[in-house]
Short mmCIF file of C-alpha atoms in Angstrom, two decimals:
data_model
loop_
_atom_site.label_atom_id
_atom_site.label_comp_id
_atom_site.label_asym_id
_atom_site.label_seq_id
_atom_site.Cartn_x
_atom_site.Cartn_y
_atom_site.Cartn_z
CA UNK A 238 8.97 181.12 77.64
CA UNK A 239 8.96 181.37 73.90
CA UNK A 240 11.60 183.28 72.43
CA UNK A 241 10.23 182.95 68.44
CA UNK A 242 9.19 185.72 66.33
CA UNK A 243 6.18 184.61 64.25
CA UNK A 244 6.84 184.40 60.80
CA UNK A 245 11.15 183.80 61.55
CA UNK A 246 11.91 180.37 59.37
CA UNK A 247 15.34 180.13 59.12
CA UNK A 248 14.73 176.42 58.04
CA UNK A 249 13.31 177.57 54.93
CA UNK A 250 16.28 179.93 54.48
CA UNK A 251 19.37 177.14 54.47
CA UNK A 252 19.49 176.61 51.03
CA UNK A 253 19.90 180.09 49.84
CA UNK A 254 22.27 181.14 53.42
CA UNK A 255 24.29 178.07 52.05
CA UNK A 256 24.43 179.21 48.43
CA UNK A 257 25.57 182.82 49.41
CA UNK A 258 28.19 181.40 52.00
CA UNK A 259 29.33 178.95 49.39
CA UNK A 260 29.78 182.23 47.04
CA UNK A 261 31.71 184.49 49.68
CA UNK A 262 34.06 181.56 50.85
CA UNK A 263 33.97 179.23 47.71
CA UNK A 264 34.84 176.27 50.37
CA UNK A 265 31.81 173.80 51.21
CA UNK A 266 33.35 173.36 54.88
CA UNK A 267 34.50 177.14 55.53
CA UNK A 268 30.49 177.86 53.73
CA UNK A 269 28.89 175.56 56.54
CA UNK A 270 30.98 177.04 59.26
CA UNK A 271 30.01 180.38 58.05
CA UNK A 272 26.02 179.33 57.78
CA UNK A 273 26.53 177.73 61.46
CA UNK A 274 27.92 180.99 62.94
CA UNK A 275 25.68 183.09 60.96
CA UNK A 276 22.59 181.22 62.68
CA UNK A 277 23.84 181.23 66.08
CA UNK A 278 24.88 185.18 65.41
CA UNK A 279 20.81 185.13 64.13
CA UNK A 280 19.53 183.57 67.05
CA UNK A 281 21.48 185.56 69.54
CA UNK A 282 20.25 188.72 67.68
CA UNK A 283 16.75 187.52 67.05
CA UNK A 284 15.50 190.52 68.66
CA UNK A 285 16.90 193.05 66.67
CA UNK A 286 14.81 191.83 63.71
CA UNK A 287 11.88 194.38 62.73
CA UNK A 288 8.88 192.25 62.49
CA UNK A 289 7.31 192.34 59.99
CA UNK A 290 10.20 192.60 57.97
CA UNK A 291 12.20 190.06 54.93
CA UNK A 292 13.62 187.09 57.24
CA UNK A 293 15.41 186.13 53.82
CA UNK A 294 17.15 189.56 53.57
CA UNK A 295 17.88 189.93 57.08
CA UNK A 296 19.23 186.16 57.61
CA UNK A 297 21.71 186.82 53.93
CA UNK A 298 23.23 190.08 55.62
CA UNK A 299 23.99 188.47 58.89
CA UNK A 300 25.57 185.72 56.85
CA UNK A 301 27.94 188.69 55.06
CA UNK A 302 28.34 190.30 57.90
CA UNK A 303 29.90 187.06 59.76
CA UNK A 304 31.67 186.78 56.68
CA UNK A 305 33.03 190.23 56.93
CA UNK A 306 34.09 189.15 61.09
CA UNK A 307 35.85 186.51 59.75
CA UNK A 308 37.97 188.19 57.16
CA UNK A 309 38.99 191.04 59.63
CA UNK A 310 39.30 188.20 62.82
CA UNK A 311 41.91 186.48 59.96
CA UNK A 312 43.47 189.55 58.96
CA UNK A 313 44.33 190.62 62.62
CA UNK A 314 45.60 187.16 63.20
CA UNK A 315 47.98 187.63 60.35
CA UNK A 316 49.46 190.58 61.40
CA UNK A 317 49.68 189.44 64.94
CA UNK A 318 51.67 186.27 63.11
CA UNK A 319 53.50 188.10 61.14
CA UNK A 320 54.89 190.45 63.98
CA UNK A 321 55.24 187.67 65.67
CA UNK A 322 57.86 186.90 63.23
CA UNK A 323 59.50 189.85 62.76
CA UNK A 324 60.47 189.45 66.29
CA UNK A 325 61.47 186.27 65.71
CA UNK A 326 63.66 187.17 63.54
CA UNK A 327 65.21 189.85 65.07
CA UNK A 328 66.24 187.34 67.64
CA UNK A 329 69.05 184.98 67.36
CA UNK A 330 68.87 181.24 67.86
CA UNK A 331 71.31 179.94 71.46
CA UNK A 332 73.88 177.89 70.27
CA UNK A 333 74.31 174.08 71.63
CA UNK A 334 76.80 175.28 74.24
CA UNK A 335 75.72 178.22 75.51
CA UNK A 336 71.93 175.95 75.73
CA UNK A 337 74.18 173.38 77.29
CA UNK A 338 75.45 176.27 79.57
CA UNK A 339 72.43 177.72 80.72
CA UNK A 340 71.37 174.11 81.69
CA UNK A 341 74.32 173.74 83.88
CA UNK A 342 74.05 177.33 85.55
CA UNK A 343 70.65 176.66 86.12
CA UNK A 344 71.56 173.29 87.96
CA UNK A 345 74.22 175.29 89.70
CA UNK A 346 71.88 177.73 90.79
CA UNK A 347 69.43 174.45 92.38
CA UNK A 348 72.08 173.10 93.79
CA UNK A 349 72.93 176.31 96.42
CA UNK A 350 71.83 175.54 99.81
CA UNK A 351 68.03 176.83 100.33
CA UNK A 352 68.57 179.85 102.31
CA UNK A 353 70.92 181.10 99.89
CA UNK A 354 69.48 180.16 96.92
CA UNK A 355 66.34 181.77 98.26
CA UNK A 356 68.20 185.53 99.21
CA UNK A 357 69.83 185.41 95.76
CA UNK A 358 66.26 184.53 93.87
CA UNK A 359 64.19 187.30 95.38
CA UNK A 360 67.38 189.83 94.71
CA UNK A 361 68.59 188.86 91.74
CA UNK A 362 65.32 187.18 89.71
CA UNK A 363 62.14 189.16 91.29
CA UNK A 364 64.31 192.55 91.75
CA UNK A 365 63.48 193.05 95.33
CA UNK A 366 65.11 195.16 97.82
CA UNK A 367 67.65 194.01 100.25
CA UNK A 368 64.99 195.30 102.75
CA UNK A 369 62.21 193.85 100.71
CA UNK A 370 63.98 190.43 100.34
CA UNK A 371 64.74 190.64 103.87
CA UNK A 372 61.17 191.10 105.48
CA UNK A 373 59.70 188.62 102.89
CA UNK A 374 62.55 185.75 104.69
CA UNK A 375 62.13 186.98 107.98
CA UNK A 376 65.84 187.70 108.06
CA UNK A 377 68.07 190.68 109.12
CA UNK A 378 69.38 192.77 106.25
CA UNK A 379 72.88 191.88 107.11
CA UNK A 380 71.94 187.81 107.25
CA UNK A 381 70.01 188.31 103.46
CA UNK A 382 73.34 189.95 102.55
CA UNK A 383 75.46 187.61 103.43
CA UNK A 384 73.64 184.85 102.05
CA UNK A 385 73.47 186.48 98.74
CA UNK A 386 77.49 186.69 99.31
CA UNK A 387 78.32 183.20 99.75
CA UNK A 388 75.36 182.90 96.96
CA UNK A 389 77.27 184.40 94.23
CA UNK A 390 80.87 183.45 94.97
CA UNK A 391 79.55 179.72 94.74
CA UNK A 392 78.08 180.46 91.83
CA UNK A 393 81.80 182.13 90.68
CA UNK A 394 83.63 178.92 91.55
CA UNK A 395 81.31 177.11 89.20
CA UNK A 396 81.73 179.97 86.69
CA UNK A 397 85.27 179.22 87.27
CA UNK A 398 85.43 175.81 86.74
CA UNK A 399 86.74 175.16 90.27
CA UNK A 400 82.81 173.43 91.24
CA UNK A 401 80.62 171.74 88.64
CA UNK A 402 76.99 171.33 89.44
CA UNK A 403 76.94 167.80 90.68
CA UNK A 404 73.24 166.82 88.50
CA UNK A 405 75.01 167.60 85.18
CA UNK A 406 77.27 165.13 83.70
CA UNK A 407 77.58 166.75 80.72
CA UNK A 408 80.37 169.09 79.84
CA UNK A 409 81.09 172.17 76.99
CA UNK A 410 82.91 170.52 74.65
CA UNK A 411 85.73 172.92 73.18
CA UNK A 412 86.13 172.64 68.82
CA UNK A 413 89.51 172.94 68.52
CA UNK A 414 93.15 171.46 69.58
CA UNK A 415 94.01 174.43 71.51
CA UNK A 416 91.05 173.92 73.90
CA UNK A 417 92.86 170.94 75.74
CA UNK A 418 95.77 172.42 76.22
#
């Protein structure tokens, strides 16, 4: 199946596509990007060319407009960046120790036998019901509750310093003299 208009040489056009992309970007690269996207933008479009009409003219303004769907594809990227960094901002940076602590919590929280660890995850981390958390074990209410029980006061001892999470051999280092007393 042929898909060409008679009379459509875009050949003939790259010279002057290149010139006027050269002129809206003033970058040789960003110009032959531009001339590249324009032509594929051209060929998918093809159709909507009247025939009979300027292949020049036609060919220049889907250059500008790719040119145009660039500058607004850039401009939404930089405010997308930009409130990207505004929140950012607005956040503030963990310290090394309460990083460090997170890390060792975390390992705590691995460390809890499965069943338990398992009650507390879907209770505490996915926010299901006890009933919810319950049919998704297979469990009675009362055995998800319990688990979640002996869940948390392990996690307490650690939090307590009476149980340290047995992967982690590092420890919060306090800054001052009156820490090791």
């Amino acid at each position: 199946m042929n898909n060409k208009i008679p009379g459509f040489n875009v050949v003939g056009q790259l010279a002057a596509l290149r010139r006027y992309a050269y002129s809206l970007t003033r970058d040789s690269d960003e110009a032959e990007d531009l001339v590249h996207d324009a032509l594929v933008n051209a060929f998918e479009r093809q159709s909507t060319f009247k025939r009979g009409g300027n292949v020049r003219n036609w060919l220049l303004s889907v250059v500008h407009n790719s040119f145009v769907d660039h500058l607004r594809q850039k401009k939404s990227q930089a405010r997308r960046i930009e409130a990207a960094a505004e929140l950012a901002d607005s956040t503030t940076p963990a310290v090394q120790d309460q990083s460090l602590r997170l890390k060792q919590i975390k390992a705590a929280f691995f460390q809890l036998p499965d069943e338990q660890r398992d009650a507390l995850h879907l209770v505490a981390i996915e926010e299901l019901s006890y009933r919810e958390a319950a049919d998704a074990l297979g469990i009675p209410v009362g055995t998800l509750m319990s688990r979640i029980s002996r869940a948390r006061a392990s996690l307490r001892e650690f939090e307590a310093g009476r149980r340290s999470p047995a992967s982690s051999h590092l420890k919060v280092v306090g800054g001052s003299r009156d820490d090791e007393r």
